[in-house]
mmCIF file of C-alpha atoms in Angstrom:
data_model
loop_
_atom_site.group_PDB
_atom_site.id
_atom_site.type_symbol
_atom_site.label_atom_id
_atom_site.label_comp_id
_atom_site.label_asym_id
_atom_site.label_seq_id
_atom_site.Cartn_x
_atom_site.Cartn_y
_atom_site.Cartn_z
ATOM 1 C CA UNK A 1 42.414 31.083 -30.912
ATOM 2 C CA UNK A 2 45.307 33.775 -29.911
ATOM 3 C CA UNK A 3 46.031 33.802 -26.111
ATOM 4 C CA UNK A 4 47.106 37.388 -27.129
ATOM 5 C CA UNK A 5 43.794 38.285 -27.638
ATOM 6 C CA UNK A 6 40.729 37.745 -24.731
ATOM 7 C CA UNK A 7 38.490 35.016 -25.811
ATOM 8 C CA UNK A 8 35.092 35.083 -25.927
ATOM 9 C CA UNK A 9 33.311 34.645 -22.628
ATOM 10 C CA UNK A 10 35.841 36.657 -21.073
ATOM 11 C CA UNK A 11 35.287 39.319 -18.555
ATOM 12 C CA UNK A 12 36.232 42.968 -20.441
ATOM 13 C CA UNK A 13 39.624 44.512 -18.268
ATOM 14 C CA UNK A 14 39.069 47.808 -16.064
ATOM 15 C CA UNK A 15 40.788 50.756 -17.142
ATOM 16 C CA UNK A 16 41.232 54.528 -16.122
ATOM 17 C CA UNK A 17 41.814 56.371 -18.676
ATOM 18 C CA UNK A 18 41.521 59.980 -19.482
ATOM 19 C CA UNK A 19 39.563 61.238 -22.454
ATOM 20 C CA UNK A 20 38.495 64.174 -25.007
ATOM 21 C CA UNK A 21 36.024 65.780 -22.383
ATOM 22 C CA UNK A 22 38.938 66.303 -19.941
ATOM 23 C CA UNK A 23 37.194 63.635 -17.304
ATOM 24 C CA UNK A 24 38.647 60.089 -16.711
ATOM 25 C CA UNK A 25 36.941 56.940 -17.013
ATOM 26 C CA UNK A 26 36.791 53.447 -15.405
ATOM 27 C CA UNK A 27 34.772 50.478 -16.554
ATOM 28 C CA UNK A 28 32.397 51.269 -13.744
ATOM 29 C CA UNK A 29 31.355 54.362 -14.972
ATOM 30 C CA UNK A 30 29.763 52.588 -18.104
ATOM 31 C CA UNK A 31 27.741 50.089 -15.946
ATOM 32 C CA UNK A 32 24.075 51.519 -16.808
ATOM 33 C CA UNK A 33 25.233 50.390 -20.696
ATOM 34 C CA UNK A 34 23.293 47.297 -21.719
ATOM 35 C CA UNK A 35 26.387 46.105 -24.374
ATOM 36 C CA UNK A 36 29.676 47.605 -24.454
ATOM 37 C CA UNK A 37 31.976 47.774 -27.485
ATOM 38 C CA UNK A 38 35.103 48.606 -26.613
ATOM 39 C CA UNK A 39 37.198 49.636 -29.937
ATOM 40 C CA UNK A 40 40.708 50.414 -30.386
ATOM 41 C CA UNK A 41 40.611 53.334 -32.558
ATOM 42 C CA UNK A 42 43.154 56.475 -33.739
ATOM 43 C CA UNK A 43 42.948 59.985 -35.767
ATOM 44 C CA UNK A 44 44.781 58.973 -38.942
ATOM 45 C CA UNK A 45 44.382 54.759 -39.999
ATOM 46 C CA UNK A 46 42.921 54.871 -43.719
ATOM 47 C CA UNK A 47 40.952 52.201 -42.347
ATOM 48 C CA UNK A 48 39.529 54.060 -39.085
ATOM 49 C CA UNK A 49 39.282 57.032 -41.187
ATOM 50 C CA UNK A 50 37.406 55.359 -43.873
ATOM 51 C CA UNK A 51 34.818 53.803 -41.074
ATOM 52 C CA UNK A 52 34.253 56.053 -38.899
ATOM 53 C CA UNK A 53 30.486 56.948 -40.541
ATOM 54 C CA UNK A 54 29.560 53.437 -40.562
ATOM 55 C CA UNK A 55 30.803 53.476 -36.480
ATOM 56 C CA UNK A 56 28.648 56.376 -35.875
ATOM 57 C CA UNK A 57 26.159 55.107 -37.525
ATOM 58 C CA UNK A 58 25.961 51.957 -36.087
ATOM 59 C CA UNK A 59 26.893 53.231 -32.473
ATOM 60 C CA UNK A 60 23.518 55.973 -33.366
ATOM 61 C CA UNK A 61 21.257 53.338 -34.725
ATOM 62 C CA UNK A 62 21.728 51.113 -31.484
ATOM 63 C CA UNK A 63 22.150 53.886 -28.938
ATOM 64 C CA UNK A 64 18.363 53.878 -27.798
ATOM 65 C CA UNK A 65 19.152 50.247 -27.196
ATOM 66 C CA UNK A 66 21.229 50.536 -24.171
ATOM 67 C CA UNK A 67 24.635 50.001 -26.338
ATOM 68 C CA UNK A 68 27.352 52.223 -25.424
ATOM 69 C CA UNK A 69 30.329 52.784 -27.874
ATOM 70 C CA UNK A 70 34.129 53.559 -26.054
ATOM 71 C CA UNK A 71 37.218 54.167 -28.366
ATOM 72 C CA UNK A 72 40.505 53.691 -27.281
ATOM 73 C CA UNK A 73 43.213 55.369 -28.456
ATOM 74 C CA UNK A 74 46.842 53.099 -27.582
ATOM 75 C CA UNK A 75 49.328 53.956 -30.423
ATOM 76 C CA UNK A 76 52.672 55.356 -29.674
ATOM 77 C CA UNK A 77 52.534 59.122 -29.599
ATOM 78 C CA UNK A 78 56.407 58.690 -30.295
ATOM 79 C CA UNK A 79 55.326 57.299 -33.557
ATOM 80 C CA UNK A 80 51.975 59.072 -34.218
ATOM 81 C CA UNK A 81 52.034 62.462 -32.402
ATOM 82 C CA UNK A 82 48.802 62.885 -33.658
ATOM 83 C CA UNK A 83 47.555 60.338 -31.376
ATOM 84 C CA UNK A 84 48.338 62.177 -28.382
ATOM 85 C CA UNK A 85 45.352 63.371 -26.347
ATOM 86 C CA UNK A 86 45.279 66.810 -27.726
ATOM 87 C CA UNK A 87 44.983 65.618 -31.433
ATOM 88 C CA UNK A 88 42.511 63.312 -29.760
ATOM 89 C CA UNK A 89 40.482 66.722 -28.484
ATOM 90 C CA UNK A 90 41.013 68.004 -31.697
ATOM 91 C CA UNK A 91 39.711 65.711 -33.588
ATOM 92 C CA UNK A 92 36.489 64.872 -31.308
ATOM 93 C CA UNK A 93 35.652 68.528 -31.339
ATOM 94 C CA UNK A 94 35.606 68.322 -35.333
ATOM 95 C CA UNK A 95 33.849 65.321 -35.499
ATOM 96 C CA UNK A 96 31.507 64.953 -32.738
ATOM 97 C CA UNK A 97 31.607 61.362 -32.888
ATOM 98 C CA UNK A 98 28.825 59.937 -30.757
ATOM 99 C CA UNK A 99 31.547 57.740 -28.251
ATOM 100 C CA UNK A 100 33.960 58.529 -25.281
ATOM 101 C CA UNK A 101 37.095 58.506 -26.647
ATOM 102 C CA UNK A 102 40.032 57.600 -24.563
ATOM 103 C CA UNK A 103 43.624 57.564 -24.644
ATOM 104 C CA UNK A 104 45.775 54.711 -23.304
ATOM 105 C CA UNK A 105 49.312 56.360 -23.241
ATOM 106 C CA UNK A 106 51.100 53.358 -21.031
ATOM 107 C CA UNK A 107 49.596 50.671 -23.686
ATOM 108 C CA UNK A 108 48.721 48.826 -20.552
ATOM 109 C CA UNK A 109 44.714 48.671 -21.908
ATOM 110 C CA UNK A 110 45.697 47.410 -25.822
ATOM 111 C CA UNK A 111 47.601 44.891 -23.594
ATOM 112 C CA UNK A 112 44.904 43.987 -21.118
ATOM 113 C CA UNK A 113 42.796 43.257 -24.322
ATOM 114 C CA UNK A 114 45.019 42.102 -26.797
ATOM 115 C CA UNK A 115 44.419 44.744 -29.149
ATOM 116 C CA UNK A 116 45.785 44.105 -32.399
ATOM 117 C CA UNK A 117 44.705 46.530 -34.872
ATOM 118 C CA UNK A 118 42.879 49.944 -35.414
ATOM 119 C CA UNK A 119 40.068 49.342 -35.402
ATOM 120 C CA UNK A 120 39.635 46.350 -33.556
ATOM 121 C CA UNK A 121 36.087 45.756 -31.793
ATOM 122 C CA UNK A 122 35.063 43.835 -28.252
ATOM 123 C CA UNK A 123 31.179 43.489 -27.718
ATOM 124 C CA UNK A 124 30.319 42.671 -24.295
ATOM 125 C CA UNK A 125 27.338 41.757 -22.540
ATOM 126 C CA UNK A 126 25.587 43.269 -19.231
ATOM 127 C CA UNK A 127 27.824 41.218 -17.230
ATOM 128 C CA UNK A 128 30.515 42.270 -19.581
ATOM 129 C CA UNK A 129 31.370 39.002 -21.151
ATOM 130 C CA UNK A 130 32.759 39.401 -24.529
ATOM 131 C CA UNK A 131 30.214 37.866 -27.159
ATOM 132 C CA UNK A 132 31.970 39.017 -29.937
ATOM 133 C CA UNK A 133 35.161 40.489 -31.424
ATOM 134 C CA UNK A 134 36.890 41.646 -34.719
ATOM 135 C CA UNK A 135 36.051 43.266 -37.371
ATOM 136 C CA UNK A 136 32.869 46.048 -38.419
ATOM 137 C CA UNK A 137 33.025 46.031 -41.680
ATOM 138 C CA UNK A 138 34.690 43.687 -44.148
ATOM 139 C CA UNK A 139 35.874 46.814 -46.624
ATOM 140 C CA UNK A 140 36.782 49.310 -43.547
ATOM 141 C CA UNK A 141 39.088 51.244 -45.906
ATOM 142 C CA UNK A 142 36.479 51.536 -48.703
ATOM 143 C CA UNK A 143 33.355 51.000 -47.485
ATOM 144 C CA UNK A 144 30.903 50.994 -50.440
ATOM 145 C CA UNK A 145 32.889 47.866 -51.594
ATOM 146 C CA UNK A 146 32.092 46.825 -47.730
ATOM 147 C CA UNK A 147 29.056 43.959 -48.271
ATOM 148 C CA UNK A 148 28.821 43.093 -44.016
ATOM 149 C CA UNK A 149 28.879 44.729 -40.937
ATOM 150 C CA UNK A 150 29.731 41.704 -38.681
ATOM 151 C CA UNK A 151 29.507 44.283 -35.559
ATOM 152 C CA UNK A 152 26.230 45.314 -36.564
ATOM 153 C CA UNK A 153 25.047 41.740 -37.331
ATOM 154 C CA UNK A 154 26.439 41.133 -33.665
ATOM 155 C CA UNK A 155 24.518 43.702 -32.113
ATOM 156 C CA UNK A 156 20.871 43.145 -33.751
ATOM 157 C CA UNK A 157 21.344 39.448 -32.912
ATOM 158 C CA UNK A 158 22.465 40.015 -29.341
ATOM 159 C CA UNK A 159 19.444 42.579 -28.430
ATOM 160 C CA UNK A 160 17.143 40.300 -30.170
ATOM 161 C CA UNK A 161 17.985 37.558 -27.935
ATOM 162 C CA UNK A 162 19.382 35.320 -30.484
ATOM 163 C CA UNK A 163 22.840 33.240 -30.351
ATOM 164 C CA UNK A 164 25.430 35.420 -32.539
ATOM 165 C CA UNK A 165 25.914 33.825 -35.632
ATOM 166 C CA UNK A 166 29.355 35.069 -36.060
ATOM 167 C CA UNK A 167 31.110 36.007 -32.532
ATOM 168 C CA UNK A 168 34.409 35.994 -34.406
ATOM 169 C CA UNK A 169 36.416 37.870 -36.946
ATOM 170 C CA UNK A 170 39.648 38.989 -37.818
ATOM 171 C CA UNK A 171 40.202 42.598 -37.208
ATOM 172 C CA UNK A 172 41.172 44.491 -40.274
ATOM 173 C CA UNK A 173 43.147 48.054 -39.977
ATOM 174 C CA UNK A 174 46.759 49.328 -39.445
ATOM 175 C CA UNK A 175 48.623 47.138 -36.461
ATOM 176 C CA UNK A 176 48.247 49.149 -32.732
ATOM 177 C CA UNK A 177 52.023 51.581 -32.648
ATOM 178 C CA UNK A 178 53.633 49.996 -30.418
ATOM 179 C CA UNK A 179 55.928 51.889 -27.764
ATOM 180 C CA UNK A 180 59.747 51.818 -28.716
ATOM 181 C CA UNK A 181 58.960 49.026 -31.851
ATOM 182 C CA UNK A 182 59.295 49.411 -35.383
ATOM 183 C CA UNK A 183 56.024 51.079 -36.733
ATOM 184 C CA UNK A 184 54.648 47.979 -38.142
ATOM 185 C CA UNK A 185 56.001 45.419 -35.545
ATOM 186 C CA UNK A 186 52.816 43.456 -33.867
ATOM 187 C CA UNK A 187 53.837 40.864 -30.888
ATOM 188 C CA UNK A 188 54.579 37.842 -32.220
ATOM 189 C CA UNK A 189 51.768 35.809 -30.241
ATOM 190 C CA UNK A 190 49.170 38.480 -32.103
ATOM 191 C CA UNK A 191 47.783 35.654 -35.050
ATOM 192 C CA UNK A 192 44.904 35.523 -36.957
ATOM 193 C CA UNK A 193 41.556 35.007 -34.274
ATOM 194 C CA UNK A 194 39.694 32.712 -37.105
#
């Protein structure tokens, strides 16, 4: 297991971090939430892009559930200007996606939680212990070739009050844009998580 990632059982990091709806969050302000998935997320990553419906759907589907959905936004506005908070804005007010989405200009967050790719998924219980991470979808990019949604699978099992039959996955997207590094430079302690 990556020490650059946070392992399961781990407690999720706090953050304050200013979002699309021009307030700022903290991991207190989420504490009503019954399971919180954290993903590291951003406008233009084929593989975000090609997601995102199968993210708002599953964020919809379990949203009477208690399950909140937060996506963070941590690449390099130096070399994605389109992630900066107003293409952020932008993009929410297009989209209405059905999650507070956040940006994480310092990188300080992707850091905190060893965020290695867009999109990259935490799941975290009430007492915000992560219970699983990686992956949605196994086709993100294409996602009627996709044949499981590992986050989904994670959530059903989780409310149902079963053991999660697989708490682990790689993450599969574009590598976070890393502050003053070549655009596809990923820290060097950043390995595969299975």
């Amino acid at each position: 297991m990556s020490s650059f990632t946070l392992e399961l059982g781990q407690k999720a990091p706090d953050f304050e971090l200013p979002a699309t709806d021009g307030k700022t969050y903290r991991l207190s302000d989420f504490a009503d939430a019954k399971v919180l998935v954290i993903f590291f997320t951003c406008n233009h990553c084929p593989y975000v892009v090609g997601s995102n419906e199968s993210t708002r759907a599953t964020a919809e589907k379990f949203a009477d559930q208690g399950v909140q959905f937060i996506g963070i936004n941590s690449n390099s506005t130096n070399t994605k200007p389109l992630d900066a908070l107003e293409g952020m804005t932008e993009e929410m007010e297009k989209q209405q996606f059905p999650w507070i989405y956040v940006k994480d200009q310092s990188q300080d967050v992707a850091v905190a939680y060893g965020a290695m790719r867009t999109p990259h998924f935490y799941v975290f219980n009430q007492d915000r212990e992560l219970i699983y991470t990686g992956r949605a979808l196994d086709n993100p990019k294409d996602t009627e070739k996709a044949t499981v949604n590992d986050l989904e699978n994670a959530l059903a099992e989780h409310l149902a009050g079963k053991e999660i039959t697989t708490p682990l996955t790689n993450p599969l997207g574009c590598n976070v844009k890393w502050e003053g590094k070549e655009k596809y430079w990923m820290p060097p302690e950043a390995c595969d998580l299975v």
